[in-house]
Amino acid sequence: MPDGLIVYRLRFRMPMHSPKTPTPPSTSKTHAFSWSRFFVHCSIVVAAVSLGFASWFIAKPTATRLHQTIPGQRLTITATPDIDISLDTDSTVTVTNTEPPRIELLRGNAYFDIKSKSADKLQVKVGTTYIKDIGTRFSIRKQADGGSVAVAEGQVEIQVEAGTYLVSSRERADFDGTRVTGHKMIAEAEVAPWRVNK
């Protein structure tokens, strides 16, 4: 080989032999099963499903129905398949479409007939007082300074500022938002006397 060619190759650093072409890395990788990855993926799926259900329940709008009677009119409504409400003349009640329904007596008298024990979570608001049904049939009267509860069958709890009071079958009690007074025994006809002449 002539000296000029060697000098030329050294000067420009040309390889004496042809370079090797690099081989591409192997693309076939085998992944071993990993429990930690499996649990991470499962937890992501569970979280997504839970968020979907939560958004469906939260997005469900709450509707409130207003039922009222004019003087001289009486009305019986079906709040749910297990709860009937009879309204006396000149009375107003609101009922929501939630489960259980939220009921508020705004004016007058109402008689509640609970047909199933599954509806025992019913709570009725009267002013600042809450009446929780533990029984099956009772009436509530709203007055300007409170009201009264009379129980035909079962029991109800009256929740006022002073505490919770239990009223049993054929008993009546008055409340004013702070305390319960006038707890006494009554005849069944006195539970809702306005219903007798219905």
Coordinates of C-alpha atoms in Angstrom, one line a residue:
M1 CA 0.0 0.0 0.0
P2 CA 1.5 3.4 -0.9
D3 CA 2.6 5.7 1.9
G4 CA 0.4 8.5 0.7
L5 CA -2.8 6.4 1.2
I6 CA -1.8 5.4 4.8
V7 CA -1.2 9.0 5.6
Y8 CA -4.4 10.0 4.0
R9 CA -6.4 7.5 6.1
L10 CA -4.7 8.5 9.3
R11 CA -5.2 12.1 8.6
F12 CA -8.9 11.7 8.0
R13 CA -9.3 8.7 10.3
M14 CA -10.9 6.5 7.8
P15 CA -11.3 2.9 9.0
M16 CA -9.2 0.3 7.3
H17 CA -12.2 -2.1 7.2
S18 CA -15.9 -1.5 6.6
P19 CA -17.8 -0.6 9.7
K20 CA -20.3 -3.1 11.2
T21 CA -23.9 -2.1 11.0
P22 CA -25.4 -2.1 14.5
T23 CA -28.1 -4.8 15.1
P24 CA -31.4 -3.4 16.4
P25 CA -32.3 -4.4 19.9
S26 CA -34.7 -7.3 20.3
T27 CA -38.3 -6.1 20.5
S28 CA -39.7 -9.3 21.9
K29 CA -39.7 -8.9 25.7
T30 CA -41.5 -11.3 27.9
H31 CA -43.3 -9.7 31.0
A32 CA -43.6 -11.8 34.0
F33 CA -47.0 -11.7 35.9
S34 CA -46.9 -9.2 38.7
W35 CA -49.5 -9.1 41.5
S36 CA -48.7 -5.5 42.3
R37 CA -49.5 -4.4 38.8
F38 CA -52.7 -6.5 38.9
F39 CA -53.8 -4.9 42.1
V40 CA -53.0 -1.4 40.8
H41 CA -55.1 -2.0 37.7
C42 CA -57.9 -3.4 39.7
S43 CA -57.9 -0.5 42.1
I44 CA -58.1 1.9 39.2
V45 CA -61.1 0.1 37.8
V46 CA -62.8 0.0 41.1
A47 CA -62.2 3.8 41.7
A48 CA -63.6 4.6 38.2
V49 CA -66.7 2.5 38.8
S50 CA -67.2 4.1 42.3
L51 CA -66.9 7.6 40.9
G52 CA -69.4 6.8 38.2
F53 CA -72.0 5.5 40.7
A54 CA -71.3 8.5 43.0
S55 CA -71.8 11.0 40.3
W56 CA -75.0 9.3 39.2
F57 CA -76.4 9.5 42.8
I58 CA -75.3 13.1 43.3
A59 CA -76.6 14.2 39.9
K60 CA -80.1 12.8 40.7
P61 CA -82.2 16.0 41.3
T62 CA -84.3 16.2 44.4
A63 CA -87.9 17.2 43.7
T64 CA -90.3 18.5 46.4
R65 CA -94.1 18.2 46.0
L66 CA -96.4 20.5 47.8
H67 CA -99.8 19.1 48.8
Q68 CA -102.4 21.4 50.4
T69 CA -106.1 21.5 51.1
I70 CA -108.4 24.5 51.1
P71 CA -110.9 25.2 53.9
G72 CA -113.6 22.5 53.7
Q73 CA -111.5 20.0 51.6
R74 CA -109.7 16.9 52.8
L75 CA -107.2 14.8 50.9
T76 CA -105.3 11.5 51.1
I77 CA -102.1 11.2 49.2
T78 CA -99.7 8.3 48.6
A79 CA -96.2 9.6 49.4
T80 CA -94.6 6.2 48.7
P81 CA -96.2 2.7 48.2
D82 CA -95.9 2.2 51.9
I83 CA -96.8 5.7 53.2
D84 CA -100.3 7.3 53.0
I85 CA -100.8 10.8 54.3
S86 CA -104.3 12.2 55.0
L87 CA -104.6 16.0 55.2
D88 CA -107.3 17.8 57.2
T89 CA -109.0 20.8 55.9
D90 CA -106.7 23.9 55.4
S91 CA -103.5 21.9 55.7
T92 CA -100.1 21.9 53.8
V93 CA -97.4 19.3 53.6
T94 CA -94.3 18.9 51.5
V95 CA -92.8 15.5 50.3
T96 CA -89.5 15.0 48.6
N97 CA -88.7 12.2 46.1
T98 CA -85.8 10.9 48.2
E99 CA -85.6 7.5 49.9
P100 CA -86.9 7.7 52.6
P101 CA -88.9 10.8 51.8
R102 CA -88.4 14.0 53.8
I103 CA -91.8 15.3 54.9
E104 CA -92.6 18.7 56.4
L105 CA -95.9 19.7 57.8
L106 CA -96.3 23.4 57.2
R107 CA -99.8 24.0 58.3
G108 CA -102.8 22.1 59.8
N109 CA -103.3 18.4 60.6
A110 CA -101.9 15.3 59.0
Y111 CA -102.5 11.6 59.6
F112 CA -99.7 9.2 58.6
D113 CA -100.4 5.5 57.9
I114 CA -97.3 3.4 57.5
K115 CA -98.1 0.1 55.9
S116 CA -94.7 -1.6 56.0
K117 CA -92.0 -1.9 58.7
S118 CA -89.4 -1.1 55.9
A119 CA -90.7 2.5 56.1
D120 CA -89.8 3.0 59.7
K121 CA -87.1 5.6 58.9
L122 CA -89.8 8.2 58.1
Q123 CA -89.1 11.5 59.7
V124 CA -91.5 14.5 59.7
K125 CA -90.3 18.0 60.3
V126 CA -92.7 20.4 62.1
G127 CA -91.0 23.8 62.7
T128 CA -87.7 23.0 64.4
T129 CA -89.0 19.7 65.8
Y130 CA -88.5 16.3 64.2
I131 CA -90.9 13.4 64.7
K132 CA -89.4 9.9 63.8
D133 CA -91.8 7.1 63.1
I134 CA -91.2 3.8 65.0
G135 CA -94.8 2.6 64.6
T136 CA -97.5 2.5 62.0
R137 CA -100.2 5.1 62.5
F138 CA -100.0 8.6 64.0
S139 CA -101.2 12.1 63.5
I140 CA -99.5 15.5 63.9
R141 CA -101.1 18.9 64.4
K142 CA -99.0 22.1 63.7
Q143 CA -99.7 25.2 65.7
A144 CA -98.1 28.6 65.7
D145 CA -95.9 27.8 68.7
G146 CA -95.2 24.1 68.1
G147 CA -97.7 21.3 67.8
S148 CA -98.9 17.9 69.1
V149 CA -98.5 14.2 68.2
A150 CA -101.1 11.5 68.8
V151 CA -100.3 7.8 68.2
A152 CA -102.9 5.3 67.1
E153 CA -100.5 2.3 66.8
G154 CA -96.8 1.8 67.4
Q155 CA -94.5 4.6 68.7
V156 CA -92.9 7.8 67.6
E157 CA -89.9 9.8 68.8
I158 CA -90.2 13.5 69.3
Q159 CA -86.8 15.2 69.0
V160 CA -86.6 18.7 70.5
E161 CA -83.8 20.8 72.0
A162 CA -84.3 19.2 75.5
G163 CA -83.9 15.7 74.1
T164 CA -85.8 12.8 72.6
Y165 CA -89.2 11.7 73.9
L166 CA -91.1 8.5 73.2
V167 CA -94.8 8.6 72.6
S168 CA -96.6 5.2 72.5
S169 CA -99.9 3.9 71.2
R170 CA -102.9 5.8 72.4
E171 CA -100.8 8.6 73.8
R172 CA -100.6 12.3 72.9
A173 CA -97.9 14.9 73.6
D174 CA -97.5 18.6 72.9
F175 CA -94.2 20.1 71.8
D176 CA -92.9 23.6 71.2
G177 CA -89.4 23.0 69.7
T178 CA -87.7 23.2 73.0
R179 CA -89.5 20.7 75.2
V180 CA -92.4 18.2 75.3
T181 CA -95.4 18.8 77.6
G182 CA -98.9 17.4 78.2
H183 CA -97.9 13.7 77.6
K184 CA -101.1 11.8 78.4
M185 CA -103.2 8.8 77.5
I186 CA -106.1 9.2 75.0
A187 CA -108.8 7.2 73.3
E188 CA -108.2 6.0 69.8
A189 CA -111.0 8.3 68.5
E190 CA -108.9 11.3 69.8
V191 CA -105.9 10.5 67.6
A192 CA -107.4 12.3 64.6
P193 CA -110.9 13.3 65.4
W194 CA -111.3 15.1 62.1
R195 CA -111.0 11.8 60.2
V196 CA -114.1 10.3 62.0
N197 CA -116.4 12.6 60.1
K198 CA -114.5 12.3 56.8

